[in-house]
Amino acid sequence: MTPQAYCARLEQALSSMPPAERQEIIRYYLEFLEDASEDERSALGTPEELAQRILRENGIFPPDTAAAPPKKNSNRIAKWIILACTCYIWIPLLTTWYSLLLTALIVLAVIPIALCAALLGGLFTFVLALFQDVPSALMQLGMGLACGGVAALVAYPIWIACKSIVKFALFTTKKMWHFVTKGDDTP
């Protein structure tokens, strides 16, 4: 980079300084760079780094270094205060949400259990009624076997549905937690 290009970038980076001081600094570094060796030039760093050092030495801080982090912390603190103040709203909503998901899991799990119980009941009544009324015993056996077959058919889809509900609950929990801690809805 030529001394003129370096000083042009340096001047642009020093735009927050008063013009007279800035021109004096640019003149000094232009003369320095024209007479300096390659090692002396590389010791200065980039024009932006040099400008930050010069601004700090003169008591002028670059606008991008001091103001950004406190805003993020103040937003996070404000968010926690809002969450604490609105807990009477979101705690019942979250409780309802997770109660509905748990209810869906219980209902889905009970279906194959009830069908297996009907199978066992059909087999038991078949054995009891076999010596008293054969047609009724065969009907009980057929109903029990039908319930067992339905239980076998719906067990795997219900298992998939239960896994999906658990994954969905974990996904929504992760999204809510990310929103609370990071502040946006994209992980």
Short mmCIF file of C-alpha atoms in Angstrom, two decimals:
data_model
loop_
_atom_site.label_atom_id
_atom_site.label_comp_id
_atom_site.label_asym_id
_atom_site.label_seq_id
_atom_site.Cartn_x
_atom_site.Cartn_y
_atom_site.Cartn_z
CA MET A 1 0.00 0.00 0.00
CA THR A 2 1.35 3.38 -0.92
CA PRO A 3 1.86 6.02 1.76
CA GLN A 4 -0.85 8.16 0.15
CA ALA A 5 -3.44 5.33 0.20
CA TYR A 6 -2.50 4.46 3.78
CA CYS A 7 -2.91 8.08 4.87
CA ALA A 8 -6.22 8.40 3.00
CA ARG A 9 -7.64 5.46 4.94
CA LEU A 10 -6.12 6.83 8.15
CA GLU A 11 -7.75 10.21 7.55
CA GLN A 12 -11.12 8.56 7.00
CA ALA A 13 -10.73 6.55 10.22
CA LEU A 14 -9.82 9.73 12.13
CA SER A 15 -12.95 11.58 10.98
CA SER A 16 -14.09 12.12 14.59
CA MET A 17 -11.04 14.33 15.32
CA PRO A 18 -10.99 18.08 14.76
CA PRO A 19 -9.82 18.84 11.18
CA ALA A 20 -6.70 20.80 12.18
CA GLU A 21 -5.35 18.02 14.41
CA ARG A 22 -6.28 15.40 11.84
CA GLN A 23 -4.34 17.21 9.06
CA GLU A 24 -1.30 17.54 11.31
CA ILE A 25 -1.36 13.82 12.11
CA ILE A 26 -1.82 12.87 8.45
CA ARG A 27 1.08 15.12 7.42
CA TYR A 28 3.31 13.54 10.10
CA TYR A 29 2.50 9.96 9.07
CA LEU A 30 2.81 10.73 5.36
CA GLU A 31 6.38 11.99 5.91
CA PHE A 32 7.11 9.06 8.23
CA LEU A 33 5.84 6.46 5.73
CA GLU A 34 7.81 7.96 2.83
CA ASP A 35 11.07 7.63 4.77
CA ALA A 36 10.26 4.45 6.74
CA SER A 37 11.52 0.95 6.07
CA GLU A 38 9.18 -1.99 5.44
CA ASP A 39 9.52 -3.18 9.08
CA GLU A 40 8.62 0.26 10.42
CA ARG A 41 5.58 0.39 8.16
CA SER A 42 4.34 -3.03 9.25
CA ALA A 43 4.81 -2.06 12.92
CA LEU A 44 2.13 0.62 12.49
CA GLY A 45 -0.54 -1.97 11.62
CA THR A 46 -3.58 -1.19 9.52
CA PRO A 47 -4.76 2.42 9.19
CA GLU A 48 -7.84 1.58 11.27
CA GLU A 49 -5.73 0.11 14.11
CA LEU A 50 -3.45 3.14 14.08
CA ALA A 51 -6.48 5.45 14.09
CA GLN A 52 -7.91 3.70 17.14
CA ARG A 53 -4.60 4.11 18.99
CA ILE A 54 -4.39 7.78 18.05
CA LEU A 55 -7.99 8.41 19.10
CA ARG A 56 -7.42 6.68 22.45
CA GLU A 57 -4.24 8.68 23.07
CA ASN A 58 -6.12 11.92 22.38
CA GLY A 59 -9.05 10.96 24.62
CA ILE A 60 -11.44 10.37 21.74
CA PHE A 61 -12.96 6.91 21.71
CA PRO A 62 -14.18 5.28 18.52
CA PRO A 63 -17.99 5.10 18.51
CA ASP A 64 -18.18 1.32 17.96
CA THR A 65 -16.09 0.15 20.93
CA ALA A 66 -17.79 1.61 24.00
CA ALA A 67 -21.55 1.59 23.49
CA ALA A 68 -22.54 -1.85 22.15
CA PRO A 69 -22.07 -4.29 25.09
CA PRO A 70 -24.01 -2.34 27.76
CA LYS A 71 -27.09 -2.20 25.52
CA LYS A 72 -27.11 -5.99 25.20
CA ASN A 73 -26.83 -6.43 28.97
CA SER A 74 -29.45 -3.79 29.63
CA ASN A 75 -31.80 -5.56 27.21
CA ARG A 76 -31.20 -8.86 28.95
CA ILE A 77 -31.82 -7.35 32.38
CA ALA A 78 -34.97 -5.65 31.11
CA LYS A 79 -36.17 -8.92 29.65
CA TRP A 80 -35.69 -10.74 32.96
CA ILE A 81 -37.54 -7.96 34.77
CA ILE A 82 -40.43 -8.22 32.31
CA LEU A 83 -40.49 -12.00 32.71
CA ALA A 84 -40.60 -11.64 36.48
CA CYS A 85 -43.39 -9.10 36.31
CA THR A 86 -45.49 -11.17 33.91
CA CYS A 87 -44.95 -14.55 35.54
CA TYR A 88 -48.61 -14.69 36.58
CA ILE A 89 -49.45 -14.86 32.86
CA TRP A 90 -46.81 -17.14 31.38
CA ILE A 91 -46.53 -19.70 34.20
CA PRO A 92 -50.19 -20.79 33.83
CA LEU A 93 -49.82 -20.78 30.03
CA LEU A 94 -46.72 -22.98 30.17
CA THR A 95 -48.38 -25.26 32.71
CA THR A 96 -51.39 -25.62 30.43
CA TRP A 97 -49.18 -26.24 27.41
CA TYR A 98 -47.18 -29.02 29.06
CA SER A 99 -50.33 -30.48 30.63
CA LEU A 100 -51.91 -30.75 27.18
CA LEU A 101 -48.82 -32.45 25.79
CA LEU A 102 -48.75 -34.89 28.72
CA THR A 103 -52.47 -35.58 28.31
CA ALA A 104 -51.94 -36.36 24.62
CA LEU A 105 -49.16 -38.78 25.53
CA ILE A 106 -51.30 -40.50 28.16
CA VAL A 107 -54.29 -40.81 25.82
CA LEU A 108 -52.16 -42.26 23.07
CA ALA A 109 -50.47 -44.71 25.43
CA VAL A 110 -53.81 -45.88 26.88
CA ILE A 111 -55.25 -46.91 23.48
CA PRO A 112 -53.05 -50.00 22.94
CA ILE A 113 -53.23 -50.84 26.65
CA ALA A 114 -57.03 -50.81 26.54
CA LEU A 115 -57.05 -52.94 23.38
CA CYS A 116 -54.70 -55.48 24.99
CA ALA A 117 -56.96 -55.54 28.05
CA ALA A 118 -59.93 -56.23 25.74
CA LEU A 119 -57.93 -59.09 24.20
CA LEU A 120 -57.29 -60.58 27.63
CA GLY A 121 -60.92 -60.06 28.64
CA GLY A 122 -62.11 -61.79 25.45
CA LEU A 123 -59.83 -64.75 26.10
CA PHE A 124 -60.91 -64.95 29.72
CA THR A 125 -64.64 -64.82 28.90
CA PHE A 126 -64.08 -67.37 26.13
CA VAL A 127 -62.66 -69.81 28.66
CA LEU A 128 -65.51 -69.12 31.12
CA ALA A 129 -68.33 -69.31 28.56
CA LEU A 130 -66.92 -72.23 26.54
CA PHE A 131 -68.73 -74.86 28.61
CA GLN A 132 -71.99 -72.92 28.95
CA ASP A 133 -72.69 -71.24 25.60
CA VAL A 134 -70.35 -72.07 22.72
CA PRO A 135 -71.59 -69.43 20.20
CA SER A 136 -71.24 -66.66 22.77
CA ALA A 137 -67.81 -67.99 23.77
CA LEU A 138 -66.67 -67.91 20.14
CA MET A 139 -68.03 -64.38 19.78
CA GLN A 140 -66.02 -63.29 22.86
CA LEU A 141 -62.91 -64.97 21.48
CA GLY A 142 -63.37 -63.23 18.10
CA MET A 143 -63.88 -59.82 19.72
CA GLY A 144 -60.85 -60.34 21.92
CA LEU A 145 -58.67 -61.38 18.97
CA ALA A 146 -59.97 -58.43 16.93
CA CYS A 147 -59.00 -56.03 19.74
CA GLY A 148 -55.58 -57.68 19.93
CA GLY A 149 -55.14 -57.29 16.17
CA VAL A 150 -56.14 -53.64 16.30
CA ALA A 151 -53.71 -53.15 19.21
CA ALA A 152 -50.93 -54.69 17.14
CA LEU A 153 -51.81 -52.47 14.16
CA VAL A 154 -51.95 -49.19 16.08
CA ALA A 155 -49.03 -49.78 18.46
CA TYR A 156 -46.28 -48.64 16.08
CA PRO A 157 -48.07 -45.52 14.74
CA ILE A 158 -48.94 -44.55 18.30
CA TRP A 159 -45.28 -45.05 19.29
CA ILE A 160 -44.23 -42.73 16.44
CA ALA A 161 -46.86 -40.16 17.49
CA CYS A 162 -45.62 -40.25 21.10
CA LYS A 163 -42.02 -39.75 20.00
CA SER A 164 -43.12 -36.83 17.81
CA ILE A 165 -44.96 -35.20 20.71
CA VAL A 166 -41.89 -35.52 22.94
CA LYS A 167 -39.65 -34.09 20.21
CA PHE A 168 -42.10 -31.24 19.66
CA ALA A 169 -42.18 -30.50 23.40
CA LEU A 170 -38.37 -30.44 23.54
CA PHE A 171 -38.20 -28.25 20.43
CA THR A 172 -40.66 -25.70 21.80
CA THR A 173 -38.89 -25.71 25.16
CA LYS A 174 -35.57 -25.06 23.45
CA LYS A 175 -37.08 -22.24 21.38
CA MET A 176 -38.66 -20.62 24.46
CA TRP A 177 -35.43 -20.89 26.44
CA HIS A 178 -33.43 -19.46 23.54
CA PHE A 179 -35.87 -16.57 23.25
CA VAL A 180 -35.56 -15.81 26.96
CA THR A 181 -31.77 -16.03 27.11
CA LYS A 182 -30.71 -14.74 23.69
CA GLY A 183 -33.55 -12.39 22.83
CA ASP A 184 -34.65 -13.48 19.39
CA ASP A 185 -36.55 -16.41 17.98
CA THR A 186 -33.78 -17.87 15.81
CA PRO A 187 -31.32 -20.30 17.39
#
